[in-house]
PDB file of C-alpha atoms in Angstrom:
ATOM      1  CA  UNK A   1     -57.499 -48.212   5.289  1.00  0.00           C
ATOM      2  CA  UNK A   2     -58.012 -44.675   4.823  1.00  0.00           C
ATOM      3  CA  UNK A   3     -55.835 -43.466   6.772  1.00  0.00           C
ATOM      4  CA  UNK A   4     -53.054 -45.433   5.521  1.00  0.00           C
ATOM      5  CA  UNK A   5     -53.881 -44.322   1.826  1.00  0.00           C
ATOM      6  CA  UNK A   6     -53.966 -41.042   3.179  1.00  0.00           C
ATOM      7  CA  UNK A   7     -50.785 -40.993   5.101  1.00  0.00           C
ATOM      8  CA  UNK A   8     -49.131 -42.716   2.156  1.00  0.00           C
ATOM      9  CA  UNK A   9     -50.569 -39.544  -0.317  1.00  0.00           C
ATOM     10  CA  UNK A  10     -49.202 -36.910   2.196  1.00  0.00           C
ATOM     11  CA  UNK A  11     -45.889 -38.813   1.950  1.00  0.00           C
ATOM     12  CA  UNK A  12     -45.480 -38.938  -1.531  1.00  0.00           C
ATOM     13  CA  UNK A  13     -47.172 -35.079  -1.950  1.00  0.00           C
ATOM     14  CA  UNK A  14     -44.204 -34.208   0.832  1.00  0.00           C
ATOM     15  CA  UNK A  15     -41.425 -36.010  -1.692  1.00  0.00           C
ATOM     16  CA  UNK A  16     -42.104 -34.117  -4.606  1.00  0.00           C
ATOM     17  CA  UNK A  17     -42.460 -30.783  -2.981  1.00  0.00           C
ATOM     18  CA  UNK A  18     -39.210 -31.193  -1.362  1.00  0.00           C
ATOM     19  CA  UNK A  19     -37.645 -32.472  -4.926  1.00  0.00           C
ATOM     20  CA  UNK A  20     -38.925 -29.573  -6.022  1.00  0.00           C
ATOM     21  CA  UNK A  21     -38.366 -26.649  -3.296  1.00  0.00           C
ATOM     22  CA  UNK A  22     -34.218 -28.874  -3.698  1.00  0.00           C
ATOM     23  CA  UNK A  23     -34.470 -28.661  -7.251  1.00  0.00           C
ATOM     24  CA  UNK A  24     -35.002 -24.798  -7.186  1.00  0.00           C
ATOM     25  CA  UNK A  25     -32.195 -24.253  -4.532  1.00  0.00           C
ATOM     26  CA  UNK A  26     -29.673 -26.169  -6.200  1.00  0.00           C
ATOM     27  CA  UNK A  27     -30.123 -23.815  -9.188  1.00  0.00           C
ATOM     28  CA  UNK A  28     -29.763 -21.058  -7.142  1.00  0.00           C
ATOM     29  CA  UNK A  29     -26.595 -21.857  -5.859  1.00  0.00           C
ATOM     30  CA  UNK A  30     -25.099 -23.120  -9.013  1.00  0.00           C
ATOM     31  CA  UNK A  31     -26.282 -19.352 -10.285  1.00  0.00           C
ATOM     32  CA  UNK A  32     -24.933 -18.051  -7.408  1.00  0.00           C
ATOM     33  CA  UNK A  33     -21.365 -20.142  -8.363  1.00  0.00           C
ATOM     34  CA  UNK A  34     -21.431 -18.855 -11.822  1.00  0.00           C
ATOM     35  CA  UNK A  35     -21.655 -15.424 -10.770  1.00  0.00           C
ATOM     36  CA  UNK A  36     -18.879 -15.690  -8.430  1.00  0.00           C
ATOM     37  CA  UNK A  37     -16.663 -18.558 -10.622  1.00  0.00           C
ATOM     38  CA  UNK A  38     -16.875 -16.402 -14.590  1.00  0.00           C
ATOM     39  CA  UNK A  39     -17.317 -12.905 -12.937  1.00  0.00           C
ATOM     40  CA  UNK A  40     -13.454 -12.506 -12.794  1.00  0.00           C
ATOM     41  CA  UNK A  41     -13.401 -14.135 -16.237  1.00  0.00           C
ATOM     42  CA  UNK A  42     -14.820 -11.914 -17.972  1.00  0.00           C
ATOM     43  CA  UNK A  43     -13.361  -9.089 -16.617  1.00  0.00           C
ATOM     44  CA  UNK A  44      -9.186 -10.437 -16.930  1.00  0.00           C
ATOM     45  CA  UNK A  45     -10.891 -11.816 -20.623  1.00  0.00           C
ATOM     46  CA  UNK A  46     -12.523  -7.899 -21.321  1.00  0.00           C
ATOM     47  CA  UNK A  47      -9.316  -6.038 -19.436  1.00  0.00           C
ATOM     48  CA  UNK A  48      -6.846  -8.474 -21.595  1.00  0.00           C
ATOM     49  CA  UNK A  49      -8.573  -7.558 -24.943  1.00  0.00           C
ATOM     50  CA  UNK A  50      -8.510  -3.557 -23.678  1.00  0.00           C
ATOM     51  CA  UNK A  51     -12.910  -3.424 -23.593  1.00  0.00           C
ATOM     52  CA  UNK A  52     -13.122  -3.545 -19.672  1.00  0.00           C
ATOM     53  CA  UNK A  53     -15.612  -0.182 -20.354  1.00  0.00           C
ATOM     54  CA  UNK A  54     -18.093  -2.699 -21.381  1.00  0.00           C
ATOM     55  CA  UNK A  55     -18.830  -3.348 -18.304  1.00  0.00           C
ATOM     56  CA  UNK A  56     -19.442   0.661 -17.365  1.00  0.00           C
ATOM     57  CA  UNK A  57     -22.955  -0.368 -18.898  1.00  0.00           C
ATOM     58  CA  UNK A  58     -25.687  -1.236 -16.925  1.00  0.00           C
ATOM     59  CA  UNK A  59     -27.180  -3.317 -19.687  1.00  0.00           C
ATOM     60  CA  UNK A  60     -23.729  -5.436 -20.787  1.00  0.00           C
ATOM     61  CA  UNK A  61     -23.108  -6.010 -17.327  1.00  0.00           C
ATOM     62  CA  UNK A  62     -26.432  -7.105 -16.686  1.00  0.00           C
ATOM     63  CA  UNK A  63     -26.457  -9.385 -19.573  1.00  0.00           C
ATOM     64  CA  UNK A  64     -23.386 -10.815 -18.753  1.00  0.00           C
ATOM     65  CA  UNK A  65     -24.079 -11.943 -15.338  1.00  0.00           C
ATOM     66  CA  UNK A  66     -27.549 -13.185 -17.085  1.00  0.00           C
ATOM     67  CA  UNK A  67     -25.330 -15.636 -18.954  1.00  0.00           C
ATOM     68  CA  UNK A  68     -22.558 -16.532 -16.059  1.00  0.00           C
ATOM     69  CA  UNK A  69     -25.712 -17.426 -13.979  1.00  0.00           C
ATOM     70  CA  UNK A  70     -27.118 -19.515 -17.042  1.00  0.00           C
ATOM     71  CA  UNK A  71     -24.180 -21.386 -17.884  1.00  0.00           C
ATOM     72  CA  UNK A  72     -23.733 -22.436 -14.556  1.00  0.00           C
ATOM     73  CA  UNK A  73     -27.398 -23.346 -13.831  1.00  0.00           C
ATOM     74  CA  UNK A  74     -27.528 -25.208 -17.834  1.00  0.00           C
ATOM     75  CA  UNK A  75     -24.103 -27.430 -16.475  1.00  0.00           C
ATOM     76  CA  UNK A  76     -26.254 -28.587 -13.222  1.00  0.00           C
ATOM     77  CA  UNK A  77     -29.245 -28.913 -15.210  1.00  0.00           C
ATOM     78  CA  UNK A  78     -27.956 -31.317 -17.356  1.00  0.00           C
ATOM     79  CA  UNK A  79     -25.772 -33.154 -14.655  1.00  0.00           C
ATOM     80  CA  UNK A  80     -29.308 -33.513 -13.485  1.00  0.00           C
ATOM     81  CA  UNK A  81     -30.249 -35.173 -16.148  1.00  0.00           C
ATOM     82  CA  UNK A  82     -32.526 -33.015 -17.877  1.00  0.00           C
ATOM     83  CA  UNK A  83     -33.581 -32.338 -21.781  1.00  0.00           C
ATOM     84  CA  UNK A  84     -32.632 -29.416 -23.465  1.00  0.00           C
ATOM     85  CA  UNK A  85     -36.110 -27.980 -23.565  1.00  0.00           C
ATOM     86  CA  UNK A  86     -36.300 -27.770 -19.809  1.00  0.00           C
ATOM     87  CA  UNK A  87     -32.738 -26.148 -19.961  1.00  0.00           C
ATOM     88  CA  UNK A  88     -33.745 -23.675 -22.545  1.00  0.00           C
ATOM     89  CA  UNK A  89     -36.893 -22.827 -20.667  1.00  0.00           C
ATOM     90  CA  UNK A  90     -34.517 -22.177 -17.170  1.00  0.00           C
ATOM     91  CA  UNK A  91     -32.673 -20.144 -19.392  1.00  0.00           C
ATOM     92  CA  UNK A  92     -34.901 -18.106 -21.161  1.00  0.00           C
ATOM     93  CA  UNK A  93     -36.315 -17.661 -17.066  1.00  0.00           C
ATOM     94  CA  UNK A  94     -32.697 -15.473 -16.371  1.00  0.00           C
ATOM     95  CA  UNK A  95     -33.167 -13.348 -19.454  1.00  0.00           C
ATOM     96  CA  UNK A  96     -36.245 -12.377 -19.589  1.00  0.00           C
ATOM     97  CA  UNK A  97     -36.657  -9.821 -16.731  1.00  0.00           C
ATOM     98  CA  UNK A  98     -33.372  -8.505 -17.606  1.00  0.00           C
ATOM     99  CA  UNK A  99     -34.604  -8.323 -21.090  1.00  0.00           C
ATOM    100  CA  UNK A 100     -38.308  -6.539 -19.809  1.00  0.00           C
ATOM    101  CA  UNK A 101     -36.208  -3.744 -18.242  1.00  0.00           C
ATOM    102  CA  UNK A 102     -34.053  -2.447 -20.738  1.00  0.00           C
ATOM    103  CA  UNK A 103     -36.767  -0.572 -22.061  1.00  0.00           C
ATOM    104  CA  UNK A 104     -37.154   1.511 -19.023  1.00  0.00           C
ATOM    105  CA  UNK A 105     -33.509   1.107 -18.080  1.00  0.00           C
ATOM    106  CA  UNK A 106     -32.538   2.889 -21.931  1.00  0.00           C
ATOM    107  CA  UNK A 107     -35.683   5.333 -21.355  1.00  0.00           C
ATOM    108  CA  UNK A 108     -34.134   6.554 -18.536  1.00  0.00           C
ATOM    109  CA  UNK A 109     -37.050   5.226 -16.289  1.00  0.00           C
ATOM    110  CA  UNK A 110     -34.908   3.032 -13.976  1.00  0.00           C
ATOM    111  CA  UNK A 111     -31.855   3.164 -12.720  1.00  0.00           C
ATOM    112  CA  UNK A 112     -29.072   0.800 -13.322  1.00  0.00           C
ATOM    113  CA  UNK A 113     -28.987  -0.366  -9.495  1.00  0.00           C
ATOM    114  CA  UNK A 114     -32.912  -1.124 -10.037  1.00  0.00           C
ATOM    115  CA  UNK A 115     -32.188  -3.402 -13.354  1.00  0.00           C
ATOM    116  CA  UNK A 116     -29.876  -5.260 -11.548  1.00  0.00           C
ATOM    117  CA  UNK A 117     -32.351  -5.645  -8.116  1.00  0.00           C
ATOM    118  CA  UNK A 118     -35.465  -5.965 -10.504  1.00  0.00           C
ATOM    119  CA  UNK A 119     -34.410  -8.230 -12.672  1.00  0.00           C
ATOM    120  CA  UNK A 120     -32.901 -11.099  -9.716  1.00  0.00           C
ATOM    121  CA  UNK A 121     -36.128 -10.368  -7.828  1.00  0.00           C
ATOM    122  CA  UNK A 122     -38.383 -10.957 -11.134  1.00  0.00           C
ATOM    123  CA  UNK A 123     -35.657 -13.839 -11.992  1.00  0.00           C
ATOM    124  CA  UNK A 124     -37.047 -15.810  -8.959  1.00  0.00           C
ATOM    125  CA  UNK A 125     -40.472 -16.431  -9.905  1.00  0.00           C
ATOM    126  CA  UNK A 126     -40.110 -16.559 -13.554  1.00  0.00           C
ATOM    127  CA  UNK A 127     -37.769 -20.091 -12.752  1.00  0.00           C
ATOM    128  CA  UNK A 128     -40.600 -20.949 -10.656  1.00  0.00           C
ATOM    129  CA  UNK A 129     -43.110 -20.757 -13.253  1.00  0.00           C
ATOM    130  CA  UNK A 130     -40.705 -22.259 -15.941  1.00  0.00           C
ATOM    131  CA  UNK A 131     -40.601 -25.578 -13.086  1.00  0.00           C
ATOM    132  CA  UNK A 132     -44.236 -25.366 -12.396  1.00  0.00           C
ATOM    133  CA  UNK A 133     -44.814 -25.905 -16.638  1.00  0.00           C
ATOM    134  CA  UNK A 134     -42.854 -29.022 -16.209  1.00  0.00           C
ATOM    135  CA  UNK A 135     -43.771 -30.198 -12.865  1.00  0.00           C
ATOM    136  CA  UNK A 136     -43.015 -33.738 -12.875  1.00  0.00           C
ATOM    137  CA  UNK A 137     -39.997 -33.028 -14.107  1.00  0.00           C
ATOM    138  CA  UNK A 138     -38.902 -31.374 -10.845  1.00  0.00           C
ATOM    139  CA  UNK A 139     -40.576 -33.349  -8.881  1.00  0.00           C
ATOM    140  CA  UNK A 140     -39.563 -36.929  -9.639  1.00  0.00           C
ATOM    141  CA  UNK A 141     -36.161 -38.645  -8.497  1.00  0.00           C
ATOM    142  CA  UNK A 142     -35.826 -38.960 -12.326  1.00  0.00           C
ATOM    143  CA  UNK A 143     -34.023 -35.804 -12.500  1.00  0.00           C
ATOM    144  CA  UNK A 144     -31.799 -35.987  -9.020  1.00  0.00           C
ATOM    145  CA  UNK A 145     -28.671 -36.875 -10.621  1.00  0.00           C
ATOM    146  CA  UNK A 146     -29.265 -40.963 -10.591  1.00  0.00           C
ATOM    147  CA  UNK A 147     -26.414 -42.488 -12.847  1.00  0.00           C
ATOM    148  CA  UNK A 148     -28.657 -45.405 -14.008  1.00  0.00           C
ATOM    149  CA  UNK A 149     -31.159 -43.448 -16.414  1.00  0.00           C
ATOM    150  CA  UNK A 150     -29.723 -42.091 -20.027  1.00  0.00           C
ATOM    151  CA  UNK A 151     -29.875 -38.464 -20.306  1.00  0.00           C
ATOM    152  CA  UNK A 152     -32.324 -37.227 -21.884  1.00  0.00           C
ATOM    153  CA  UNK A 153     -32.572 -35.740 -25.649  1.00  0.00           C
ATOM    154  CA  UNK A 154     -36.275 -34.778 -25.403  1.00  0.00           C
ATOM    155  CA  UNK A 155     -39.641 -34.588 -23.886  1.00  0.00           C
ATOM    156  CA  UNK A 156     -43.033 -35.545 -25.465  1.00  0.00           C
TER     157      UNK A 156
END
């Protein structure tokens, strides 16, 4: 009888880490898509509007693909079904090390080509963390997109 409570636990310990490894990917990729998908929108919106030398800075372009890669993520997010706090949180997870390195980036003690490989390297763990707050929401089939469940306003 152990066993089979056992094998049972391992099952369900397997589901949820593979909702959650899924979870993460999926908002990887739909980062990935907003990079690729609004890249070229800013720049015809920037070059159409004559302030394509925006871009020339390390820290505008930085932010900008900060927020293509959030709006993209946000979209799945809440096709997924989740609250705007979660949202927020992911969010707030592809700002941040952007954010921690302008300091040094403005100071002169990094280099633009480090912000930008520094901040999607630190960007990777800080969405981790933000999931690992909220673990059982990425981690229950709650989240995964199911049509029958009313999306959610909140958490508690």
């Amino acid at each position: 009888m152990t066993s089979t409570r056992s094998t049972a636990k391992d099952t369900r310990h397997s589901s949820r880490t593979w909702l959650f490894i899924r979870h993460y990917l999926e908002m990887v990729v739909a980062m990935v898509i907003g990079m690729v998908a609004l890249g070229p929108v800013w720049t015809w919106a920037t070059g159409a509007l004559g302030v394509s030398a925006l871009f020339d800075r390390p820290d505008v372009a930085a932010l900008v693909m900060a927020t293509n890669m959030t709006i993209a993520m946000s979209a799945w997010m809440r096709r997924r079904r989740h609250g705007w706090a979660p949202v927020a949180e992911m969010a707030a997870a592809m700002y941040l090390p952007f954010i921690v390195l302008l300091v040094p980036l403005w100071t002169g003690a990094i280099s633009a080509g480090t912000l930008m490989v520094a901040g999607h390297l630190l960007m990777l763990p800080a969405m981790a963390v933000a999931m690992l707050l909220r673990l059982d929401e990425y981690t229950t089939h709650a989240h995964h997109g199911r049509s029958d469940q009313p999306l959610h306003t909140h958490h508690a």
